[in-house]
PDB file of C-alpha atoms in Angstrom:
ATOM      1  CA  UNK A   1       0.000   0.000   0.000  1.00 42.00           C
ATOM      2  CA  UNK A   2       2.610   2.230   0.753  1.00 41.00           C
ATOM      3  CA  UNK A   3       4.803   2.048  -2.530  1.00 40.00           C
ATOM      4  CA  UNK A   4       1.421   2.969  -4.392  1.00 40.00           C
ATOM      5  CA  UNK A   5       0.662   5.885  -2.370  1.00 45.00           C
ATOM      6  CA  UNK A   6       4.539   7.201  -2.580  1.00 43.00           C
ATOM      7  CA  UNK A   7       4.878   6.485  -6.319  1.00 41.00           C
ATOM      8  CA  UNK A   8       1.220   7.316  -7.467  1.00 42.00           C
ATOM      9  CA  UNK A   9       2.305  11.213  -8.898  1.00 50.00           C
ATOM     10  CA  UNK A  10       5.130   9.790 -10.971  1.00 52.00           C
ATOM     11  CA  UNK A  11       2.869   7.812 -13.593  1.00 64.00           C
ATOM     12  CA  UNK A  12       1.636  11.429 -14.910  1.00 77.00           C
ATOM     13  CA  UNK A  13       4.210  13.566 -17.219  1.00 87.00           C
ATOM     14  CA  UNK A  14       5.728  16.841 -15.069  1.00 87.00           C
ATOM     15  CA  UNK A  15       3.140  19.012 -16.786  1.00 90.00           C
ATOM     16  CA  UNK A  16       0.149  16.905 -15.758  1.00 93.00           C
ATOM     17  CA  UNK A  17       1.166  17.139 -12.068  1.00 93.00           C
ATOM     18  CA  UNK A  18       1.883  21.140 -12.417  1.00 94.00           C
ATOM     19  CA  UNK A  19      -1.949  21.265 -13.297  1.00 94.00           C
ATOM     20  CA  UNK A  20      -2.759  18.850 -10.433  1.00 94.00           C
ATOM     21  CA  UNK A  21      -0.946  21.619  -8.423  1.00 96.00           C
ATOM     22  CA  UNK A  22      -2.848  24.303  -9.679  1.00 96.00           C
ATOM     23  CA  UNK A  23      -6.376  22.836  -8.628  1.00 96.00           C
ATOM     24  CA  UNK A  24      -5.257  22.125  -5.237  1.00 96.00           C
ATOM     25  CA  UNK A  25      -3.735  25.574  -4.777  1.00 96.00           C
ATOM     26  CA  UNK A  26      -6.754  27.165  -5.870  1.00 95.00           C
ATOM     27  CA  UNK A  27      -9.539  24.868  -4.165  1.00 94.00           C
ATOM     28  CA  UNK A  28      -7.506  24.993  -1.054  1.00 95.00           C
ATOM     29  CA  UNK A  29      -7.225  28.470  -1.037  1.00 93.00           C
ATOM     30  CA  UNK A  30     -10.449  28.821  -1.383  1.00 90.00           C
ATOM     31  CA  UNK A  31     -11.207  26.834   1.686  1.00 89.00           C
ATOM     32  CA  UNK A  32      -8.939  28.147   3.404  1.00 88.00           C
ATOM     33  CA  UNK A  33      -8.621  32.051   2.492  1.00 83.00           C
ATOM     34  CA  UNK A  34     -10.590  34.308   4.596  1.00 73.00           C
ATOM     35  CA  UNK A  35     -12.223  35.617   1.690  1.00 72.00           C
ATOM     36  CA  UNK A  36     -15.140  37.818   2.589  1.00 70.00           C
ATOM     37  CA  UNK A  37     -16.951  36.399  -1.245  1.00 75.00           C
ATOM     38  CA  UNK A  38     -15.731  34.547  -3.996  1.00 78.00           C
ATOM     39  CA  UNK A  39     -16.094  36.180  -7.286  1.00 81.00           C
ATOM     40  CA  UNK A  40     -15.411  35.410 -10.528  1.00 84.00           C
ATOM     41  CA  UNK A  41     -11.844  36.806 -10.518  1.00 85.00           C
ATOM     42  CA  UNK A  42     -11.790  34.814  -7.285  1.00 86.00           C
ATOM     43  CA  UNK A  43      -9.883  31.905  -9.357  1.00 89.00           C
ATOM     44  CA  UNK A  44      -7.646  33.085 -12.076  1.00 91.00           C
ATOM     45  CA  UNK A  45      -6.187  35.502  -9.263  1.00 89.00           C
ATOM     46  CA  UNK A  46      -5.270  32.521  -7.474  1.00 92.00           C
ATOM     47  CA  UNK A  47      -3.706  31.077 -10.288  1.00 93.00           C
ATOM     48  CA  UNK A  48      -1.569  33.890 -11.098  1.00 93.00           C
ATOM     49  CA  UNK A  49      -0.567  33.905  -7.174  1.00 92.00           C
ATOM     50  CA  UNK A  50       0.415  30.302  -7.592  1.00 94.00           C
ATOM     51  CA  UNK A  51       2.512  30.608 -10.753  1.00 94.00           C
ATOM     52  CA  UNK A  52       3.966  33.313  -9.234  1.00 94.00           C
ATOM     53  CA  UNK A  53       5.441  30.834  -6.709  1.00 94.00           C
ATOM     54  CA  UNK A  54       7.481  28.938  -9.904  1.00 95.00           C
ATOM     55  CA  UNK A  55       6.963  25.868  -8.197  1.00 96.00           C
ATOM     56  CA  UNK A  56       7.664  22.239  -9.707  1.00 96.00           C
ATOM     57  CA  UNK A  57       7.028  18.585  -9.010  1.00 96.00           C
ATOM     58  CA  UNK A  58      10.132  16.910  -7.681  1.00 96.00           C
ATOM     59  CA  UNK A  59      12.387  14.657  -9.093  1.00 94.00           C
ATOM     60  CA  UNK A  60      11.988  10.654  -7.874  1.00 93.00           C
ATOM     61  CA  UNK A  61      15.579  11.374  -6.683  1.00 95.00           C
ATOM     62  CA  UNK A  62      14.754  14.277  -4.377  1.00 95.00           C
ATOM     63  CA  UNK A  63      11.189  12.464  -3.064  1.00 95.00           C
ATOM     64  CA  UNK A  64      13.484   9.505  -2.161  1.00 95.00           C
ATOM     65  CA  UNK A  65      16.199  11.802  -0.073  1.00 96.00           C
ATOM     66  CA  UNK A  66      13.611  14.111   0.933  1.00 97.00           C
ATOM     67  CA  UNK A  67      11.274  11.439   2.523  1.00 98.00           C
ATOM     68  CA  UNK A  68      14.668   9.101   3.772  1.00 98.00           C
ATOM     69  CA  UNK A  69      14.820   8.361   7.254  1.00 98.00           C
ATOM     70  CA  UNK A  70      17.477   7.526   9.289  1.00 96.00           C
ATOM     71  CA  UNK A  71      17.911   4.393  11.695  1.00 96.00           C
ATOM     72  CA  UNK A  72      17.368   6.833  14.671  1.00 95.00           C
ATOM     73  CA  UNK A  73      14.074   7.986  13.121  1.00 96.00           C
ATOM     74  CA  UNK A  74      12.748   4.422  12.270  1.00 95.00           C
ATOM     75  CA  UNK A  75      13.628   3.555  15.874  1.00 94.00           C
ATOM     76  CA  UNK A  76      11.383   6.233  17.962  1.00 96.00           C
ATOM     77  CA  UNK A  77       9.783   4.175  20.560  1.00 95.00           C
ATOM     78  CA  UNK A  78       6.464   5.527  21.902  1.00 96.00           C
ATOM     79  CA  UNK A  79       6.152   5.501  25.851  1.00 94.00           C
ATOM     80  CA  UNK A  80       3.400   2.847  27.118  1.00 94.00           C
ATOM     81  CA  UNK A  81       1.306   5.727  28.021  1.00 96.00           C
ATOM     82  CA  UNK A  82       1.206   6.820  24.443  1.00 97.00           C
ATOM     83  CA  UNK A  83      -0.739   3.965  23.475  1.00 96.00           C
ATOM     84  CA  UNK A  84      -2.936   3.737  26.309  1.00 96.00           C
ATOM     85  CA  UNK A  85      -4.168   7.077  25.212  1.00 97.00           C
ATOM     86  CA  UNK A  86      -5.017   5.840  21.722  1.00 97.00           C
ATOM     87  CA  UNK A  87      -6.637   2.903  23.453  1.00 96.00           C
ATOM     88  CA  UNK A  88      -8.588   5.849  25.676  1.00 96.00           C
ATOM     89  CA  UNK A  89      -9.878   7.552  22.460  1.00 95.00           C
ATOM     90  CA  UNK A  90     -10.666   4.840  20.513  1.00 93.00           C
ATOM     91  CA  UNK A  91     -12.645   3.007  23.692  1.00 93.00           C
ATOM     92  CA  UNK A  92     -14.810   6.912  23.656  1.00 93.00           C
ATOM     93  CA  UNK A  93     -15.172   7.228  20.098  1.00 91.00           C
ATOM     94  CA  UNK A  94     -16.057   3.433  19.349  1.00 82.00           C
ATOM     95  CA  UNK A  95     -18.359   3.279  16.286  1.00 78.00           C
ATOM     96  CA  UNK A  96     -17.985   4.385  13.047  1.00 75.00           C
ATOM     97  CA  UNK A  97     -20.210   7.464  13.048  1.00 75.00           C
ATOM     98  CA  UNK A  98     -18.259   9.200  16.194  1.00 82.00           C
ATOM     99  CA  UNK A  99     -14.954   8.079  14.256  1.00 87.00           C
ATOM    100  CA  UNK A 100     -14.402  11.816  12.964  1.00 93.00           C
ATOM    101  CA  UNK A 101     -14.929  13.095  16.077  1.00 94.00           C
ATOM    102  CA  UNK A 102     -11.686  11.497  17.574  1.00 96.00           C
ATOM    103  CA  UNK A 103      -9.503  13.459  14.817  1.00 97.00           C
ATOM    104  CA  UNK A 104      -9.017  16.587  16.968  1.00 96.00           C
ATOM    105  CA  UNK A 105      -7.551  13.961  20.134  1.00 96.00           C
ATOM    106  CA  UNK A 106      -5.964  11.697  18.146  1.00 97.00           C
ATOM    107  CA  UNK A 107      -4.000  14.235  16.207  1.00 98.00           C
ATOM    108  CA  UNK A 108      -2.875  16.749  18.945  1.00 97.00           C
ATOM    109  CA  UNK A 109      -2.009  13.589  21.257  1.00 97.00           C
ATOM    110  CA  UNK A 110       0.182  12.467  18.164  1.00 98.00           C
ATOM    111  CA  UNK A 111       2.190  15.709  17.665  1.00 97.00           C
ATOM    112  CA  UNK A 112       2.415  16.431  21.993  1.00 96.00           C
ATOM    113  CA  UNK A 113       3.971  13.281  22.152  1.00 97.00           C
ATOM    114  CA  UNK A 114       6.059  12.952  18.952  1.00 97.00           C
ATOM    115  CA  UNK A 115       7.537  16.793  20.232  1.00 95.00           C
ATOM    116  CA  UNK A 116       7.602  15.397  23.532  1.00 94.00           C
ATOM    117  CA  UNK A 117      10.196  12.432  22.250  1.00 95.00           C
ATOM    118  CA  UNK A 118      12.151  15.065  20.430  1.00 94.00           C
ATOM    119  CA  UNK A 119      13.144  17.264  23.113  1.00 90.00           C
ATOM    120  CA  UNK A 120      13.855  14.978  25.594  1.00 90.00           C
ATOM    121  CA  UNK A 121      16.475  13.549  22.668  1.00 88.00           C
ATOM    122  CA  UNK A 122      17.851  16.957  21.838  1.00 82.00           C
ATOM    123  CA  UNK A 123      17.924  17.842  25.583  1.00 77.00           C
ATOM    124  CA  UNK A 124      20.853  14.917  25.883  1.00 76.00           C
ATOM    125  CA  UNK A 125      22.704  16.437  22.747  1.00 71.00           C
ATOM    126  CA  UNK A 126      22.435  20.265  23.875  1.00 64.00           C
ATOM    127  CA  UNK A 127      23.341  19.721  27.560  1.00 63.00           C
ATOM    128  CA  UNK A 128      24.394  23.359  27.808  1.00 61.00           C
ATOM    129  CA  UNK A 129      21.352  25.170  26.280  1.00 55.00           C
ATOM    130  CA  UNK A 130      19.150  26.863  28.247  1.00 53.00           C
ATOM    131  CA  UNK A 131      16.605  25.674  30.231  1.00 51.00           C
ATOM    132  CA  UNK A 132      12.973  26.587  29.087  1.00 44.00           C
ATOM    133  CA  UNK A 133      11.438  29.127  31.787  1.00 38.00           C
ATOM    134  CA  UNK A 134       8.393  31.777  31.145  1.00 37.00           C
ATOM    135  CA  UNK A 135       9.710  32.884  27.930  1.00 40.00           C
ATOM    136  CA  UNK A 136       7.803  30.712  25.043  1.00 36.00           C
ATOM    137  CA  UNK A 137      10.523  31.758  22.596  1.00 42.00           C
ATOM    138  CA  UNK A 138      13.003  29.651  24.681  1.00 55.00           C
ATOM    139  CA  UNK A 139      12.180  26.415  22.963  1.00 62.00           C
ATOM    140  CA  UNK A 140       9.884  25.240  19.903  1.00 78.00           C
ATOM    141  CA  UNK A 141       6.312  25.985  20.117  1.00 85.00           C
ATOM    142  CA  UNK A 142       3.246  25.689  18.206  1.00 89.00           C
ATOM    143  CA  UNK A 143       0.591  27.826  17.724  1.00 87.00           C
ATOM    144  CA  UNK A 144      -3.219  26.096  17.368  1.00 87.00           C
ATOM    145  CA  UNK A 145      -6.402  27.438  14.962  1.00 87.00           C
ATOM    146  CA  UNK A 146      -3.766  30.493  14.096  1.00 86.00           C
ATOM    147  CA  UNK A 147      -3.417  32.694  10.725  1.00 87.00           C
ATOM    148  CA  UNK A 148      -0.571  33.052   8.087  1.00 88.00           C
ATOM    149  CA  UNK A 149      -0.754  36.421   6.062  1.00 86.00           C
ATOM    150  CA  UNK A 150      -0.773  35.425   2.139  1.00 80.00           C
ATOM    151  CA  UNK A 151      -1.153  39.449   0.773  1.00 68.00           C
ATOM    152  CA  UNK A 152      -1.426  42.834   1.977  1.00 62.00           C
ATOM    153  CA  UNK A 153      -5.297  42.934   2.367  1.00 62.00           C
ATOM    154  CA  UNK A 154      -6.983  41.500   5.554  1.00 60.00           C
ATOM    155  CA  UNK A 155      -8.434  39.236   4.267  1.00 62.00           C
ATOM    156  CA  UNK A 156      -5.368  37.664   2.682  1.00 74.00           C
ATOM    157  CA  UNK A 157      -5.134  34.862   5.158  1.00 84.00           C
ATOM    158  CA  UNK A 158      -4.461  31.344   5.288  1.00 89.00           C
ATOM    159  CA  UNK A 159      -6.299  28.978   8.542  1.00 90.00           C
ATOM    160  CA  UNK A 160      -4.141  26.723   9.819  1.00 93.00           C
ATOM    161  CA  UNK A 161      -4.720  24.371  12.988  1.00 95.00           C
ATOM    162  CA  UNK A 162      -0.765  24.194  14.151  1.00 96.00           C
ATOM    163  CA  UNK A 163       2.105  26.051  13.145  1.00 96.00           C
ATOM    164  CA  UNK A 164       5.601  24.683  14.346  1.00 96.00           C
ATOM    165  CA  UNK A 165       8.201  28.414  15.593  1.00 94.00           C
ATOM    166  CA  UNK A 166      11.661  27.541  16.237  1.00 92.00           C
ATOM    167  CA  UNK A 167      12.295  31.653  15.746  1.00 90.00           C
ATOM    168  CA  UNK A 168      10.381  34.939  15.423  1.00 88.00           C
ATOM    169  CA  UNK A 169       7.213  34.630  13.601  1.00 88.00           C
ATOM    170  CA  UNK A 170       8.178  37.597  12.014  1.00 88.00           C
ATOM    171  CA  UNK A 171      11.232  36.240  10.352  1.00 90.00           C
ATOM    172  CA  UNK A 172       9.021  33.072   9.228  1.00 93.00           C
ATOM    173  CA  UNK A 173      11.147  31.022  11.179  1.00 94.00           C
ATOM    174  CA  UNK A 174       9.176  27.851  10.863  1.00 95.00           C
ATOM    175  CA  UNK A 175       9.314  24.313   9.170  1.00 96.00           C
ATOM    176  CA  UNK A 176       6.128  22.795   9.571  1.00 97.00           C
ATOM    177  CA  UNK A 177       2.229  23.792   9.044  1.00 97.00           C
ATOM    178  CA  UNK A 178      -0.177  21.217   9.582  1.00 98.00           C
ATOM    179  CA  UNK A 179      -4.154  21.396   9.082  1.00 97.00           C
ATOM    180  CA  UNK A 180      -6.285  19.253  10.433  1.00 97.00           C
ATOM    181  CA  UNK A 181      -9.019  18.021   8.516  1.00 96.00           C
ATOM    182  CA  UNK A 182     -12.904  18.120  10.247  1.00 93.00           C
ATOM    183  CA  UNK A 183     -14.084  15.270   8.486  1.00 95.00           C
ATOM    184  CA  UNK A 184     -12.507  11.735   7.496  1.00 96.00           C
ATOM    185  CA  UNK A 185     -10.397  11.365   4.582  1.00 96.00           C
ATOM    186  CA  UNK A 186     -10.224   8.756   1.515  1.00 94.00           C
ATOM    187  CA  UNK A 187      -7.203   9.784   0.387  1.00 94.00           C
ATOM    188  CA  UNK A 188      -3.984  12.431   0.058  1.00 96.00           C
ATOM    189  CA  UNK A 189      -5.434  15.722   0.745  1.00 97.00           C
ATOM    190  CA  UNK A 190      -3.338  19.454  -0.117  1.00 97.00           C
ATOM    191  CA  UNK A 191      -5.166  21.053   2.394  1.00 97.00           C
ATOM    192  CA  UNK A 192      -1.623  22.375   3.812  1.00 97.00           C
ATOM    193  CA  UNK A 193      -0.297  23.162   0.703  1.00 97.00           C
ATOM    194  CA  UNK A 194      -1.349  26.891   0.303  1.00 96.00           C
ATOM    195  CA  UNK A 195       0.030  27.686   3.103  1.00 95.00           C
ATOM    196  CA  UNK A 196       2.931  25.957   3.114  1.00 97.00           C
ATOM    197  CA  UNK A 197       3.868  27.998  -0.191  1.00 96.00           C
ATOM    198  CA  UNK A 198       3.167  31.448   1.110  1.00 94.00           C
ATOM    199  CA  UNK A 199       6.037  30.483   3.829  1.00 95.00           C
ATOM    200  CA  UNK A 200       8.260  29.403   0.991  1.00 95.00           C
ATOM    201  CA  UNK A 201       7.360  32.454  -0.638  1.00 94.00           C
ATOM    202  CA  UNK A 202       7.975  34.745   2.648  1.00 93.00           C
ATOM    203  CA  UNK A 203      11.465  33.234   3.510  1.00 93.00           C
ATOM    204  CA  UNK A 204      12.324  33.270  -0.103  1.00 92.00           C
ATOM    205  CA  UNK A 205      12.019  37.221   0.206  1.00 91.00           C
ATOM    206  CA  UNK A 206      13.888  37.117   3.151  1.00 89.00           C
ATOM    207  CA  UNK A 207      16.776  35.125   1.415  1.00 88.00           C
ATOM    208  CA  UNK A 208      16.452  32.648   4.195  1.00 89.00           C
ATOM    209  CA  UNK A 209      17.157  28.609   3.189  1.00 88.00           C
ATOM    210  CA  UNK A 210      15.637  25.804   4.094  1.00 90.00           C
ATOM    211  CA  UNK A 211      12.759  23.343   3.094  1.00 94.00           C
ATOM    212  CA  UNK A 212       9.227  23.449   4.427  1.00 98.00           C
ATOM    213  CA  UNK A 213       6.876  20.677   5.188  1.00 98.00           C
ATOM    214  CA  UNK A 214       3.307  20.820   5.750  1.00 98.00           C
ATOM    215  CA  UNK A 215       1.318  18.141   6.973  1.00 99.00           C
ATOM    216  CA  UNK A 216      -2.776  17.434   6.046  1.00 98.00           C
ATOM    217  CA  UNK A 217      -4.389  14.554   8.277  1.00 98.00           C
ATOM    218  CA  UNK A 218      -7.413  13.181  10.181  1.00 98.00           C
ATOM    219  CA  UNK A 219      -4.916  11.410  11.860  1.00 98.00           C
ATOM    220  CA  UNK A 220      -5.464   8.260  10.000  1.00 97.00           C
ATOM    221  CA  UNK A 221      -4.154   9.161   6.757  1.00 98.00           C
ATOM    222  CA  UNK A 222      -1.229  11.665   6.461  1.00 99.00           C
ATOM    223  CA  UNK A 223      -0.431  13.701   3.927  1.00 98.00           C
ATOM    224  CA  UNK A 224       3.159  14.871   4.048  1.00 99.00           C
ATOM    225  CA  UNK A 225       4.260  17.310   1.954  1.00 98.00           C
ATOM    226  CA  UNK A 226       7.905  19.048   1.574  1.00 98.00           C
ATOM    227  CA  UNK A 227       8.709  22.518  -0.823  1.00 98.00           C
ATOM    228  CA  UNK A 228      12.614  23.203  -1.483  1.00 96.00           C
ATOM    229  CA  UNK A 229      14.673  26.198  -1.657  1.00 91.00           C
ATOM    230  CA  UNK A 230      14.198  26.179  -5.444  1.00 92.00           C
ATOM    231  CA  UNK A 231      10.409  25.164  -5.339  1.00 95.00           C
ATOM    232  CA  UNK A 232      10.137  21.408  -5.898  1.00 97.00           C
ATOM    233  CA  UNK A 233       7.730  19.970  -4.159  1.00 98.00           C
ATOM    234  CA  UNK A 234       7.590  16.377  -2.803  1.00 97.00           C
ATOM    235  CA  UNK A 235       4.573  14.347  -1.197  1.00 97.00           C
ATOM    236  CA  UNK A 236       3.731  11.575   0.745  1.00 98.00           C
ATOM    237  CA  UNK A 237       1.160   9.909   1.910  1.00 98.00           C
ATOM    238  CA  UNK A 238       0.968   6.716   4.807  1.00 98.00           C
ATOM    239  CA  UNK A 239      -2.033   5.475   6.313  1.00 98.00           C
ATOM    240  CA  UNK A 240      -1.476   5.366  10.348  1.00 97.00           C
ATOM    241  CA  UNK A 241      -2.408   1.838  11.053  1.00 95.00           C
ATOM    242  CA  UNK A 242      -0.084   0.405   7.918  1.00 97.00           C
ATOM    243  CA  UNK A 243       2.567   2.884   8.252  1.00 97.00           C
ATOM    244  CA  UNK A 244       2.369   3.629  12.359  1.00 97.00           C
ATOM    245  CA  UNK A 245       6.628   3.713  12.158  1.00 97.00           C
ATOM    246  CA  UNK A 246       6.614   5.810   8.851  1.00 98.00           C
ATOM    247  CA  UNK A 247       4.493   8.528  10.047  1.00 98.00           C
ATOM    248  CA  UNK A 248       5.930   8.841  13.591  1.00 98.00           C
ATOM    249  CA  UNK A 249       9.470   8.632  12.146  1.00 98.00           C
ATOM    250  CA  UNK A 250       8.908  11.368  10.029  1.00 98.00           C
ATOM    251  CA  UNK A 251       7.128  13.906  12.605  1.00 98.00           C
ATOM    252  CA  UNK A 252      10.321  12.958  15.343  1.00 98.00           C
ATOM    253  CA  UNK A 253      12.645  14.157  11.549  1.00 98.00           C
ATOM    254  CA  UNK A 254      10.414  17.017  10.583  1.00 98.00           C
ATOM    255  CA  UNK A 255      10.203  18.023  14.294  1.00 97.00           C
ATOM    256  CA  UNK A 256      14.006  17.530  15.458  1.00 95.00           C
ATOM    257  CA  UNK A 257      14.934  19.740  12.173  1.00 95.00           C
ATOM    258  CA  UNK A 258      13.169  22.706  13.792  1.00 95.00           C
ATOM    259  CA  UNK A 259      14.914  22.364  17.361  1.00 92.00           C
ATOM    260  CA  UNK A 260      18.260  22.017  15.406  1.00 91.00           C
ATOM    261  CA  UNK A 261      17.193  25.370  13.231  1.00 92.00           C
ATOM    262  CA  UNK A 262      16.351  26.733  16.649  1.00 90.00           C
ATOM    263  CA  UNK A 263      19.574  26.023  18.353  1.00 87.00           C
ATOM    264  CA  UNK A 264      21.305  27.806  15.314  1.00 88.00           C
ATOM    265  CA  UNK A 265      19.060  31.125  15.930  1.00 86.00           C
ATOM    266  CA  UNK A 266      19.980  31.303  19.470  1.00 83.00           C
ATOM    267  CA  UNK A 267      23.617  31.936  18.091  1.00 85.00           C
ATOM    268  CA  UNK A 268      21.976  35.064  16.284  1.00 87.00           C
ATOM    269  CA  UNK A 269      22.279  38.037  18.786  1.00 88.00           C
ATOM    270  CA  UNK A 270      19.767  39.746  16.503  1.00 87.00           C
ATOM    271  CA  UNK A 271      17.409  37.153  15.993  1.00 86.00           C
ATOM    272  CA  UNK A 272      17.290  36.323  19.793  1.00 83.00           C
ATOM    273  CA  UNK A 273      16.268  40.526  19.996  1.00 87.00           C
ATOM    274  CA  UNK A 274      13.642  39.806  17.514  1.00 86.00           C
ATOM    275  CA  UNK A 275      12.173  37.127  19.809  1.00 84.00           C
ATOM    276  CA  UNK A 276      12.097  38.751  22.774  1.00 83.00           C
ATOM    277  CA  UNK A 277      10.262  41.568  21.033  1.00 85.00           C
ATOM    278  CA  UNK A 278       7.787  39.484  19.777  1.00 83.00           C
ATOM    279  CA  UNK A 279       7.293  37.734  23.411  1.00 75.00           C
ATOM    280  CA  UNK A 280       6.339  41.594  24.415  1.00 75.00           C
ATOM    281  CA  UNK A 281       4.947  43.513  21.476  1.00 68.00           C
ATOM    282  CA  UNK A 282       3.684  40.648  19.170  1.00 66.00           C
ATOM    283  CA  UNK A 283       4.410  39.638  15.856  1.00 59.00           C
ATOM    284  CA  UNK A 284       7.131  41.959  13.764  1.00 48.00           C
ATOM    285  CA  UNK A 285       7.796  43.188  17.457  1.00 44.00           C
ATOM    286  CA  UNK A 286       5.766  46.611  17.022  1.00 43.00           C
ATOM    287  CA  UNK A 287       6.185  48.349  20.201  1.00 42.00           C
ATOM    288  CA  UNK A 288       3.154  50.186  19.587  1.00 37.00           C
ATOM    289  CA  UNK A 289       0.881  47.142  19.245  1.00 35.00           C
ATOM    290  CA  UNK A 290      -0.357  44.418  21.389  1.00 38.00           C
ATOM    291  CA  UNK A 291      -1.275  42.223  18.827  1.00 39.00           C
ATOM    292  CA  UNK A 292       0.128  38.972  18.899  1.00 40.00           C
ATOM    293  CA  UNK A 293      -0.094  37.640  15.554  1.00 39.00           C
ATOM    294  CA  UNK A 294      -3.104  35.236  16.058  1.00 38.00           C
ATOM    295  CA  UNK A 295      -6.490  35.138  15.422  1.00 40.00           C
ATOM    296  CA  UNK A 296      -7.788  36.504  18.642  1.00 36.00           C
ATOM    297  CA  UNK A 297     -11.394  34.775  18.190  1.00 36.00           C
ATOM    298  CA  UNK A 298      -9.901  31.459  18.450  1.00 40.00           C
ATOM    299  CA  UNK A 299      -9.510  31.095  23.105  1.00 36.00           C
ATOM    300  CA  UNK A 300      -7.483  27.642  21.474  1.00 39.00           C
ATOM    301  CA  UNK A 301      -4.545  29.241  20.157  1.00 36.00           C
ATOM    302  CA  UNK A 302      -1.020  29.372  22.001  1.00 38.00           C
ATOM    303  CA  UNK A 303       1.809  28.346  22.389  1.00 36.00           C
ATOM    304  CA  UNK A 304       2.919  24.520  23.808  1.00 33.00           C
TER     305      UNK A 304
END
């Protein structure tokens, strides 16, 4: 099952999957814009945003070093309690028709504990970094049901349910968006990919490197996908209950990235400044604001 999933997008030519890009851009941002009506410019502005971007289907090469994994990844082992958890949900949300209803648990539980593994691990390999304390820009952090800008107007927003900081959000110093879908899936789903390319696009600006991975799941199916420097764009997706090692092995990769990207910024003098501005004025650090970057009708969203 796996191999098909993973090698499904290669049987279509390069141009065939740049249109399969295209729709999902476009229907995704629809869903997930902020858009106060959909018109009929609605769509072939979204198209022009998204070939804007320049972005390409990877290479088989690239999917098969982007979506690697090492022997420490393929050897995370969950704590007992992890599972009794998932026994927990599953025992509440028994038959079929309250199955969606466990996505929300299931999923956060995944990603708290997956972190969880990850900075116990890099805890043992940075002995001498600072401890975390009040200051949520010590450490990674996510922030839930939160917003990423995608254009100068207001309404210009992407939803997204996590967002994974290992900097200042207003240096885009992040590696991983995930969206959580409401309903069950029955298949790979670009939900995350909108989103995922306005970052590229933002650190691009910036002349900032590194890839970018966004995640789409109802925590049975996940839909990984990864955008390079030079916009290629890999994707994979593993069911949970044939590819429980796959999926957790890449989170506890995806995930350790953004505490090694973190350890880098805290050797940035400036970049530390820039986070401590944003843990007092918000994001971009605007002295004369008290916004903090979030949608502020959502009590859900904060930090971990």
């Amino acid at each position: 099952m796996r191999s098909a999933m993973f090698s499904i997008s290669h049987h279509i030519s390069k141009q065939d999957q740049i249109h399969q890009m295209e729709r999902e851009f476009i229907k995704h941002s629809m869903d997930r814009l902020s858009l106060p009506n959909i018109t009929d410019e609605t769509g072939p502005a979204l198209l022009r945003m998204f070939r804007g971007l320049k972005l390409s289907p990877s290479s088989d090469a690239e999917e098969k070093e982007v979506w690697k994994l090492d022997q420490e990844s393929m050897s995370v082992q969950m704590p007992d309690h992890f599972e009794r958890y998932m026994c927990d949900v599953a025992l509440i949300f028994s038959s079929e028709d309250n199955k969606s209803s466990a996505i929300r648990p299931r999923t956060d539980w995944i990603l708290v504990a997956t972190t969880a593994i990850v900075r116990k691990k890099k805890d043992q390999l940075y002995p001498d970094a600072s401890q975390p304390s009040h200051q949520i820009y010590d450490a990674l952090y996510y922030h839930f049901n939160t917003i990423i800008p995608a254009g100068s107007e207001p309404s210009m927003v992407y939803s997204v349910d996590y967002v994974l900081w290992y900097g200042a959000r207003g240096d885009w110093d992040t590696n991983l968006v995930v969206v959580r879908s409401s309903s069950l899936l029955d298949g790979e789903c670009w939900a995350a990919f909108p989103s995922m390319s306005v970052v590229h696009a933002a650190r691009k600006a910036k002349k900032y490197t590194g890839g970018v991975y966004a995640i789409c799941t109802d925590s049975y199916t996940w839909t990984f996908l990864h955008l390079r420097d030079k916009g290629r764009v890999s994707k994979r997706c593993l069911s949970w209950d044939d590819n429980i090692e796959d999926v957790i092995g890449q989170l506890y990769k995806i995930i350790g990235q953004a505490f090694d990207l973190h350890m880098e910024r805290e050797k940035d003098p400036e970049a530390q400044q820039r986070m401590r501005d944003e843990s007092l004025h918000g994001w971009g650090g605007d002295k004369s604001s008290n916004d903090d970057g979030r949608d502020d009708s959502d009590e859900d969203a904060g930090p971990w």
